Amino acid sequence: MTLKRGLFALGILAILLTLIPLIAADYWWIRIFDFPHTQLTAFTFIVIAFYFFRFDIRWKHDYLFVSIMLACFVYQINKIVPYTSLYPYEVLNAEHEDAQKHLSLFTSNVLQSNKERQPLIDELKSKDPDILLLCEANAKWLNDLRPYTSKNYSYRKEIPLDNTYGMALYSKMPLIDPTVHYIIDKEIPSIHTKLILKTGDTIQIYAIHPTPPMPQHNPKSSDRDAEMMIISHKSRQNKLPVIVMGDFNDVAWSNTTALFKASSTLLDPRIGRGFYNTFSAKSALMKWPLDHIFISPEFRIRKMAMGADINSDHYPSYAELSFEPKGKNEQLPEPPSKRQLKNVASQIEDYRDQND
């Protein structure tokens, strides 16, 4: 009976952890439960499995308890199954092998306090990306990487900061009017730029790194959410093909990122391919995808991968794209609903009202 009571207590905990993220509040101690969703799913399954060994067919409370637990498990698994091979690709595989159409992206949160440079340089030499985005890059980091970046990249936009929100964007292809925007906070930059592909086509890139909902960073998720919604709006309104990349400090399956993706009309190349858990590189158990690359339907995937350990708390993210605009109609996303667009506008307006 003691074991059954223990399992019942663990089940109640699983139910609560499932329900807490559904609360429509932006406090960090609520939004933080968006992150360990795969761990919660595994935890719920284990409790259900063990509870069946103590299931009493004569006790109606067992039927109710197990039914609730199974409902939680189905809800949890439905949120993460798109990031498994059980789900169809959202971004189709590339059809053309024309090198002129190819574009490789590499984004990495280097961890400002990380003293090791060579692991990142070795990884960059291995991948040789066309576009390189670095987050948490201060002047020391950028100066130490200068011999490599100066040799390999003709175009750049650097914002060295010591507040863990420094950012640098490097490109082998021309950047057109790269500008720094402080969308939400005067100390949190983003980079917006057009880029000329090898084909001569122009695309739009947004590089972002909003603050996480953590007490040492920001007690609420409203700053992060508002920045994501503003970028979502810009992406949807932009007439050019769009790439949004960076450390979002949010997981792929959260309601915020789901709304960002739907309202921006961008695609997630991980869907049908894998989780690509870029954080935390320091933990074997607590891992989830915080670094993202979202693309418009003009692009297809040649390769998607995580980079090697560079002694940061994040693994790098890497993608090889193929620019195939003629096939975009084959993977057009559903247009956002009026309710979703109203939600986006409401989040932006609420943030501005609170900060006027």
CSV table of C-alpha atoms in Angstrom, one decimal:
chain,number,residue,atom,x,y,z
A,1,MET,CA,0.0,0.0,0.0
A,2,THR,CA,2.9,2.3,0.7
A,3,LEU,CA,4.2,1.9,-2.8
A,4,LYS,CA,0.8,2.6,-4.3
A,5,ARG,CA,0.5,5.7,-2.2
A,6,GLY,CA,3.9,6.8,-3.4
A,7,LEU,CA,2.9,6.2,-7.0
A,8,PHE,CA,-0.3,8.1,-6.5
A,9,ALA,CA,1.6,11.1,-5.1
A,10,LEU,CA,4.0,11.0,-8.1
A,11,GLY,CA,1.0,10.8,-10.4
A,12,ILE,CA,-0.6,13.9,-8.8
A,13,LEU,CA,2.8,15.7,-9.3
A,14,ALA,CA,2.8,14.7,-13.0
A,15,ILE,CA,-0.8,16.0,-13.4
A,16,LEU,CA,0.1,19.3,-11.7
A,17,LEU,CA,3.2,19.7,-13.9
A,18,THR,CA,1.1,19.1,-16.9
A,19,LEU,CA,-1.5,21.7,-15.9
A,20,ILE,CA,0.8,24.5,-14.7
A,21,PRO,CA,2.0,25.5,-18.2
A,22,LEU,CA,-1.6,25.9,-19.3
A,23,ILE,CA,-2.0,28.9,-16.9
A,24,ALA,CA,-2.1,32.0,-19.1
A,25,ALA,CA,0.5,33.9,-17.0
A,26,ASP,CA,4.0,35.1,-17.8
A,27,TYR,CA,5.6,34.6,-14.4
A,28,TRP,CA,9.0,32.8,-14.7
A,29,TRP,CA,8.0,30.1,-12.2
A,30,ILE,CA,5.1,29.2,-14.5
A,31,ARG,CA,6.8,29.5,-17.9
A,32,ILE,CA,9.8,27.5,-16.7
A,33,PHE,CA,7.7,24.4,-16.8
A,34,ASP,CA,7.4,24.7,-20.6
A,35,PHE,CA,11.0,23.5,-20.9
A,36,PRO,CA,11.3,20.0,-19.4
A,37,HIS,CA,8.4,18.6,-21.4
A,38,THR,CA,10.1,15.5,-22.8
A,39,GLN,CA,11.3,14.7,-19.2
A,40,LEU,CA,7.8,15.1,-17.9
A,41,THR,CA,6.4,12.8,-20.6
A,42,ALA,CA,8.9,10.1,-19.7
A,43,PHE,CA,8.1,10.6,-16.0
A,44,THR,CA,4.3,10.3,-16.6
A,45,PHE,CA,4.8,7.1,-18.6
A,46,ILE,CA,6.9,5.5,-15.9
A,47,VAL,CA,4.4,6.3,-13.2
A,48,ILE,CA,1.5,4.9,-15.3
A,49,ALA,CA,3.5,1.7,-16.1
A,50,PHE,CA,4.3,1.0,-12.5
A,51,TYR,CA,0.9,1.9,-11.3
A,52,PHE,CA,-0.6,-0.8,-13.4
A,53,PHE,CA,1.2,-3.3,-11.2
A,54,ARG,CA,-0.9,-2.0,-8.2
A,55,PHE,CA,-4.1,-1.4,-10.2
A,56,ASP,CA,-7.2,-2.7,-8.3
A,57,ILE,CA,-10.0,-3.5,-10.7
A,58,ARG,CA,-12.5,-3.3,-7.8
A,59,TRP,CA,-11.5,0.3,-6.9
A,60,LYS,CA,-13.2,2.9,-9.1
A,61,HIS,CA,-10.7,5.6,-8.0
A,62,ASP,CA,-8.0,3.6,-9.8
A,63,TYR,CA,-9.9,3.9,-13.0
A,64,LEU,CA,-10.3,7.6,-12.6
A,65,PHE,CA,-6.7,8.2,-11.6
A,66,VAL,CA,-5.3,6.1,-14.5
A,67,SER,CA,-7.7,7.8,-17.0
A,68,ILE,CA,-6.5,11.3,-15.9
A,69,MET,CA,-2.9,10.1,-16.1
A,70,LEU,CA,-3.4,8.7,-19.6
A,71,ALA,CA,-5.0,11.9,-20.7
A,72,CYS,CA,-2.0,13.8,-19.5
A,73,PHE,CA,0.3,11.5,-21.2
A,74,VAL,CA,-1.6,11.7,-24.5
A,75,TYR,CA,-1.5,15.5,-24.3
A,76,GLN,CA,2.2,15.5,-23.5
A,77,ILE,CA,3.1,13.1,-26.3
A,78,ASN,CA,1.1,15.1,-28.8
A,79,LYS,CA,3.2,18.2,-28.2
A,80,ILE,CA,6.5,16.5,-28.8
A,81,VAL,CA,5.7,13.8,-31.4
A,82,PRO,CA,6.1,16.3,-34.3
A,83,TYR,CA,9.8,16.4,-33.4
A,84,THR,CA,10.2,12.7,-34.0
A,85,SER,CA,10.4,10.5,-37.2
A,86,LEU,CA,6.8,9.5,-36.6
A,87,TYR,CA,5.7,12.8,-38.0
A,88,PRO,CA,6.0,14.0,-41.7
A,89,TYR,CA,8.5,16.6,-42.6
A,90,GLU,CA,7.3,20.2,-42.5
A,91,VAL,CA,10.2,21.3,-44.6
A,92,LEU,CA,10.8,19.0,-47.5
A,93,ASN,CA,14.2,17.6,-48.6
A,94,ALA,CA,16.1,19.5,-51.2
A,95,GLU,CA,15.4,18.5,-54.8
A,96,HIS,CA,18.2,20.4,-56.5
A,97,GLU,CA,22.0,19.9,-56.1
A,98,ASP,CA,22.9,23.3,-57.7
A,99,ALA,CA,25.6,24.7,-55.4
A,100,GLN,CA,24.5,28.2,-56.4
A,101,LYS,CA,21.2,27.6,-54.5
A,102,HIS,CA,22.8,26.3,-51.3
A,103,LEU,CA,23.1,28.3,-48.1
A,104,SER,CA,24.6,26.9,-44.8
A,105,LEU,CA,23.8,28.4,-41.4
A,106,PHE,CA,25.6,28.0,-38.1
A,107,THR,CA,24.3,29.6,-34.9
A,108,SER,CA,26.0,29.2,-31.5
A,109,ASN,CA,25.6,30.6,-28.0
A,110,VAL,CA,29.3,30.6,-27.2
A,111,LEU,CA,28.8,31.2,-23.4
A,112,GLN,CA,30.5,34.5,-22.6
A,113,SER,CA,32.4,33.0,-19.7
A,114,ASN,CA,33.8,30.2,-21.8
A,115,LYS,CA,37.6,30.6,-22.1
A,116,GLU,CA,38.0,27.9,-24.8
A,117,ARG,CA,38.1,29.2,-28.4
A,118,GLN,CA,39.7,26.3,-30.3
A,119,PRO,CA,36.7,23.9,-30.1
A,120,LEU,CA,34.5,26.5,-31.8
A,121,ILE,CA,37.1,27.3,-34.4
A,122,ASP,CA,37.6,23.6,-35.1
A,123,GLU,CA,33.8,23.1,-35.5
A,124,LEU,CA,33.7,26.1,-37.9
A,125,LYS,CA,36.5,24.8,-40.0
A,126,SER,CA,34.7,21.5,-40.2
A,127,LYS,CA,31.3,23.0,-41.1
A,128,ASP,CA,32.5,26.1,-43.0
A,129,PRO,CA,29.1,27.8,-42.9
A,130,ASP,CA,28.1,30.6,-45.2
A,131,ILE,CA,26.3,32.4,-42.4
A,132,LEU,CA,27.6,32.4,-38.8
A,133,LEU,CA,25.7,33.8,-35.8
A,134,LEU,CA,27.3,34.1,-32.4
A,135,CYS,CA,25.3,34.9,-29.2
A,136,GLU,CA,26.9,35.9,-25.9
A,137,ALA,CA,29.8,37.3,-27.8
A,138,ASN,CA,31.8,40.1,-26.0
A,139,ALA,CA,34.8,42.0,-27.3
A,140,LYS,CA,37.2,39.4,-26.0
A,141,TRP,CA,35.4,36.6,-27.9
A,142,LEU,CA,35.2,38.6,-31.1
A,143,ASN,CA,38.9,39.7,-30.9
A,144,ASP,CA,40.1,36.1,-30.3
A,145,LEU,CA,38.0,34.9,-33.3
A,146,ARG,CA,39.2,37.7,-35.5
A,147,PRO,CA,41.9,35.7,-37.3
A,148,TYR,CA,39.3,33.2,-38.4
A,149,THR,CA,36.4,35.4,-39.1
A,150,SER,CA,38.5,38.0,-41.0
A,151,LYS,CA,39.9,35.4,-43.2
A,152,ASN,CA,36.6,33.6,-44.0
A,153,TYR,CA,33.9,36.2,-43.9
A,154,SER,CA,33.8,39.4,-46.0
A,155,TYR,CA,30.6,40.8,-44.4
A,156,ARG,CA,29.8,41.2,-40.7
A,157,LYS,CA,27.8,43.0,-38.1
A,158,GLU,CA,29.2,42.9,-34.5
A,159,ILE,CA,27.7,44.1,-31.3
A,160,PRO,CA,30.2,43.2,-28.5
A,161,LEU,CA,28.6,43.4,-25.1
A,162,ASP,CA,29.5,42.2,-21.6
A,163,ASN,CA,26.0,41.6,-20.5
A,164,THR,CA,25.8,38.1,-22.1
A,165,TYR,CA,23.7,39.6,-25.0
A,166,GLY,CA,26.5,40.5,-27.3
A,167,MET,CA,25.9,39.3,-30.9
A,168,ALA,CA,27.8,38.9,-34.2
A,169,LEU,CA,26.7,38.0,-37.6
A,170,TYR,CA,29.2,37.0,-40.3
A,171,SER,CA,28.5,36.2,-44.0
A,172,LYS,CA,30.3,35.1,-47.1
A,173,MET,CA,27.6,36.7,-49.1
A,174,PRO,CA,26.8,40.4,-49.2
A,175,LEU,CA,24.8,41.8,-46.3
A,176,ILE,CA,22.6,44.7,-47.4
A,177,ASP,CA,22.0,47.4,-44.7
A,178,PRO,CA,22.6,45.2,-41.6
A,179,THR,CA,21.1,47.2,-38.7
A,180,VAL,CA,21.0,46.7,-35.0
A,181,HIS,CA,17.6,46.9,-33.3
A,182,TYR,CA,16.9,47.1,-29.6
A,183,ILE,CA,13.3,46.0,-29.9
A,184,ILE,CA,12.4,45.5,-26.3
A,185,ASP,CA,15.4,46.5,-24.1
A,186,LYS,CA,18.2,49.0,-24.8
A,187,GLU,CA,20.7,46.4,-23.8
A,188,ILE,CA,19.3,43.4,-25.8
A,189,PRO,CA,20.2,43.7,-29.5
A,190,SER,CA,18.9,41.9,-32.6
A,191,ILE,CA,20.3,42.1,-36.1
A,192,HIS,CA,18.1,42.6,-39.1
A,193,THR,CA,19.7,42.4,-42.6
A,194,LYS,CA,19.0,41.6,-46.2
A,195,LEU,CA,21.4,39.1,-47.8
A,196,ILE,CA,22.2,38.5,-51.5
A,197,LEU,CA,22.3,34.8,-52.3
A,198,LYS,CA,24.7,33.3,-54.9
A,199,THR,CA,21.7,33.2,-57.3
A,200,GLY,CA,21.3,37.0,-57.0
A,201,ASP,CA,18.1,36.7,-55.0
A,202,THR,CA,17.6,38.8,-51.9
A,203,ILE,CA,16.4,37.3,-48.6
A,204,GLN,CA,15.7,38.7,-45.1
A,205,ILE,CA,17.5,37.5,-42.0
A,206,TYR,CA,16.4,38.3,-38.4
A,207,ALA,CA,18.9,37.3,-35.7
A,208,ILE,CA,17.5,37.4,-32.1
A,209,HIS,CA,18.4,36.5,-28.5
A,210,PRO,CA,15.6,37.5,-26.2
A,211,THR,CA,15.9,37.2,-22.4
A,212,PRO,CA,14.7,34.0,-20.7
A,213,PRO,CA,12.0,33.9,-18.0
A,214,MET,CA,14.4,33.4,-15.1
A,215,PRO,CA,14.7,35.3,-11.8
A,216,GLN,CA,18.3,36.3,-12.5
A,217,HIS,CA,17.3,37.6,-16.0
A,218,ASN,CA,13.7,38.6,-16.1
A,219,PRO,CA,10.9,37.5,-13.7
A,220,LYS,CA,8.4,37.4,-16.5
A,221,SER,CA,8.4,36.0,-20.0
A,222,SER,CA,6.7,39.1,-21.4
A,223,ASP,CA,9.9,40.7,-22.8
A,224,ARG,CA,10.8,37.5,-24.6
A,225,ASP,CA,7.3,36.9,-25.9
A,226,ALA,CA,6.9,40.4,-27.1
A,227,GLU,CA,10.1,40.3,-29.0
A,228,MET,CA,9.2,37.1,-30.7
A,229,MET,CA,5.8,38.4,-31.6
A,230,ILE,CA,7.3,41.6,-33.1
A,231,ILE,CA,9.7,39.5,-35.2
A,232,SER,CA,6.8,37.2,-36.2
A,233,HIS,CA,4.8,40.3,-37.4
A,234,LYS,CA,7.8,41.5,-39.4
A,235,SER,CA,8.4,38.1,-41.0
A,236,ARG,CA,4.8,37.8,-42.1
A,237,GLN,CA,4.7,41.3,-43.5
A,238,ASN,CA,8.0,40.9,-45.3
A,239,LYS,CA,7.7,40.2,-49.1
A,240,LEU,CA,11.2,38.6,-49.2
A,241,PRO,CA,12.0,35.0,-48.2
A,242,VAL,CA,12.8,35.0,-44.5
A,243,ILE,CA,15.2,33.3,-42.1
A,244,VAL,CA,14.9,33.8,-38.3
A,245,MET,CA,17.7,32.3,-36.2
A,246,GLY,CA,19.2,32.6,-32.8
A,247,ASP,CA,18.8,31.6,-29.1
A,248,PHE,CA,15.1,32.2,-28.5
A,249,ASN,CA,15.4,31.1,-24.8
A,250,ASP,CA,12.2,29.2,-25.5
A,251,VAL,CA,11.4,25.6,-26.4
A,252,ALA,CA,10.0,24.5,-29.8
A,253,TRP,CA,6.8,23.1,-28.3
A,254,SER,CA,5.8,26.0,-26.1
A,255,ASN,CA,2.6,28.0,-26.8
A,256,THR,CA,4.8,31.1,-27.4
A,257,THR,CA,6.9,29.5,-30.1
A,258,ALA,CA,3.9,27.7,-31.6
A,259,LEU,CA,2.2,31.1,-31.9
A,260,PHE,CA,5.4,32.6,-33.3
A,261,LYS,CA,5.6,29.9,-36.0
A,262,ALA,CA,2.0,30.0,-36.9
A,263,SER,CA,1.7,33.8,-37.1
A,264,SER,CA,5.0,34.3,-38.9
A,265,THR,CA,4.0,31.7,-41.6
A,266,LEU,CA,7.6,30.3,-41.2
A,267,LEU,CA,8.5,26.6,-41.1
A,268,ASP,CA,10.4,24.6,-38.6
A,269,PRO,CA,12.9,22.2,-40.3
A,270,ARG,CA,13.1,20.0,-37.1
A,271,ILE,CA,9.5,18.8,-37.5
A,272,GLY,CA,9.7,15.2,-38.6
A,273,ARG,CA,13.5,15.1,-38.1
A,274,GLY,CA,14.3,15.4,-34.4
A,275,PHE,CA,14.5,17.4,-31.2
A,276,TYR,CA,18.0,18.9,-31.8
A,277,ASN,CA,18.3,19.6,-28.0
A,278,THR,CA,20.9,22.4,-28.0
A,279,PHE,CA,20.7,23.1,-24.3
A,280,SER,CA,22.1,22.0,-21.9
A,281,ALA,CA,25.4,20.7,-23.1
A,282,LYS,CA,26.3,20.4,-19.4
A,283,SER,CA,23.5,18.0,-18.4
A,284,ALA,CA,22.8,14.5,-19.6
A,285,LEU,CA,19.2,14.6,-18.5
A,286,MET,CA,17.9,18.2,-18.6
A,287,LYS,CA,18.0,18.9,-22.4
A,288,TRP,CA,15.7,20.8,-24.7
A,289,PRO,CA,15.8,22.8,-27.9
A,290,LEU,CA,16.5,26.5,-27.2
A,291,ASP,CA,18.3,27.5,-30.4
A,292,HIS,CA,16.1,27.8,-33.5
A,293,ILE,CA,16.2,28.3,-37.3
A,294,PHE,CA,12.9,29.1,-38.8
A,295,ILE,CA,12.6,29.5,-42.6
A,296,SER,CA,10.0,30.6,-45.2
A,297,PRO,CA,8.6,28.0,-47.7
A,298,GLU,CA,11.1,29.1,-50.4
A,299,PHE,CA,13.8,27.0,-48.7
A,300,ARG,CA,14.3,23.3,-48.4
A,301,ILE,CA,16.6,21.2,-46.3
A,302,ARG,CA,19.8,19.5,-47.4
A,303,LYS,CA,21.1,18.8,-43.9
A,304,MET,CA,20.2,19.5,-40.3
A,305,ALA,CA,22.5,18.8,-37.4
A,306,MET,CA,23.8,19.9,-34.0
A,307,GLY,CA,27.4,21.0,-33.7
A,308,ALA,CA,30.0,19.4,-31.4
A,309,ASP,CA,30.7,20.4,-27.8
A,310,ILE,CA,32.4,23.7,-27.8
A,311,ASN,CA,32.6,24.0,-24.0
A,312,SER,CA,29.5,26.2,-23.9
A,313,ASP,CA,26.3,25.4,-22.2
A,314,HIS,CA,24.7,25.2,-25.7
A,315,TYR,CA,25.5,23.0,-28.6
A,316,PRO,CA,25.7,24.9,-31.9
A,317,SER,CA,22.9,24.5,-34.5
A,318,TYR,CA,23.7,23.8,-38.2
A,319,ALA,CA,21.5,23.7,-41.3
A,320,GLU,CA,22.2,23.4,-45.0
A,321,LEU,CA,19.4,24.9,-47.0
A,322,SER,CA,18.5,24.9,-50.7
A,323,PHE,CA,16.8,27.9,-52.2
A,324,GLU,CA,13.9,26.5,-54.3
A,325,PRO,CA,11.2,29.2,-54.6
A,326,LYS,CA,9.4,27.4,-57.4
A,327,GLY,CA,8.5,24.6,-55.1
A,328,LYS,CA,7.2,26.7,-52.2
A,329,ASN,CA,3.6,25.9,-52.9
A,330,GLU,CA,4.3,22.3,-52.0
A,331,GLN,CA,5.0,23.2,-48.3
A,332,LEU,CA,3.0,26.3,-47.7
A,333,PRO,CA,1.9,26.6,-44.0
A,334,GLU,CA,-1.7,27.2,-43.0
A,335,PRO,CA,-2.4,30.9,-42.8
A,336,PRO,CA,-2.7,32.2,-39.2
A,337,SER,CA,-6.2,32.4,-37.8
A,338,LYS,CA,-7.8,35.7,-36.8
A,339,ARG,CA,-7.5,34.5,-33.2
A,340,GLN,CA,-3.8,33.9,-33.5
A,341,LEU,CA,-3.2,37.3,-35.1
A,342,LYS,CA,-5.3,39.0,-32.4
A,343,ASN,CA,-3.2,37.2,-29.7
A,344,VAL,CA,0.0,38.4,-31.3
A,345,ALA,CA,-1.3,42.0,-31.5
A,346,SER,CA,-2.5,41.8,-27.9
A,347,GLN,CA,0.9,40.6,-26.6
A,348,ILE,CA,2.7,43.4,-28.4
A,349,GLU,CA,0.1,46.0,-27.3
A,350,ASP,CA,0.2,44.8,-23.6
A,351,TYR,CA,3.9,45.0,-23.5
A,352,ARG,CA,4.0,48.5,-24.9
A,353,ASP,CA,1.2,49.7,-22.5
A,354,GLN,CA,3.2,48.3,-19.6
A,355,ASN,CA,6.4,50.1,-20.7
A,356,ASP,CA,5.1,53.5,-21.9
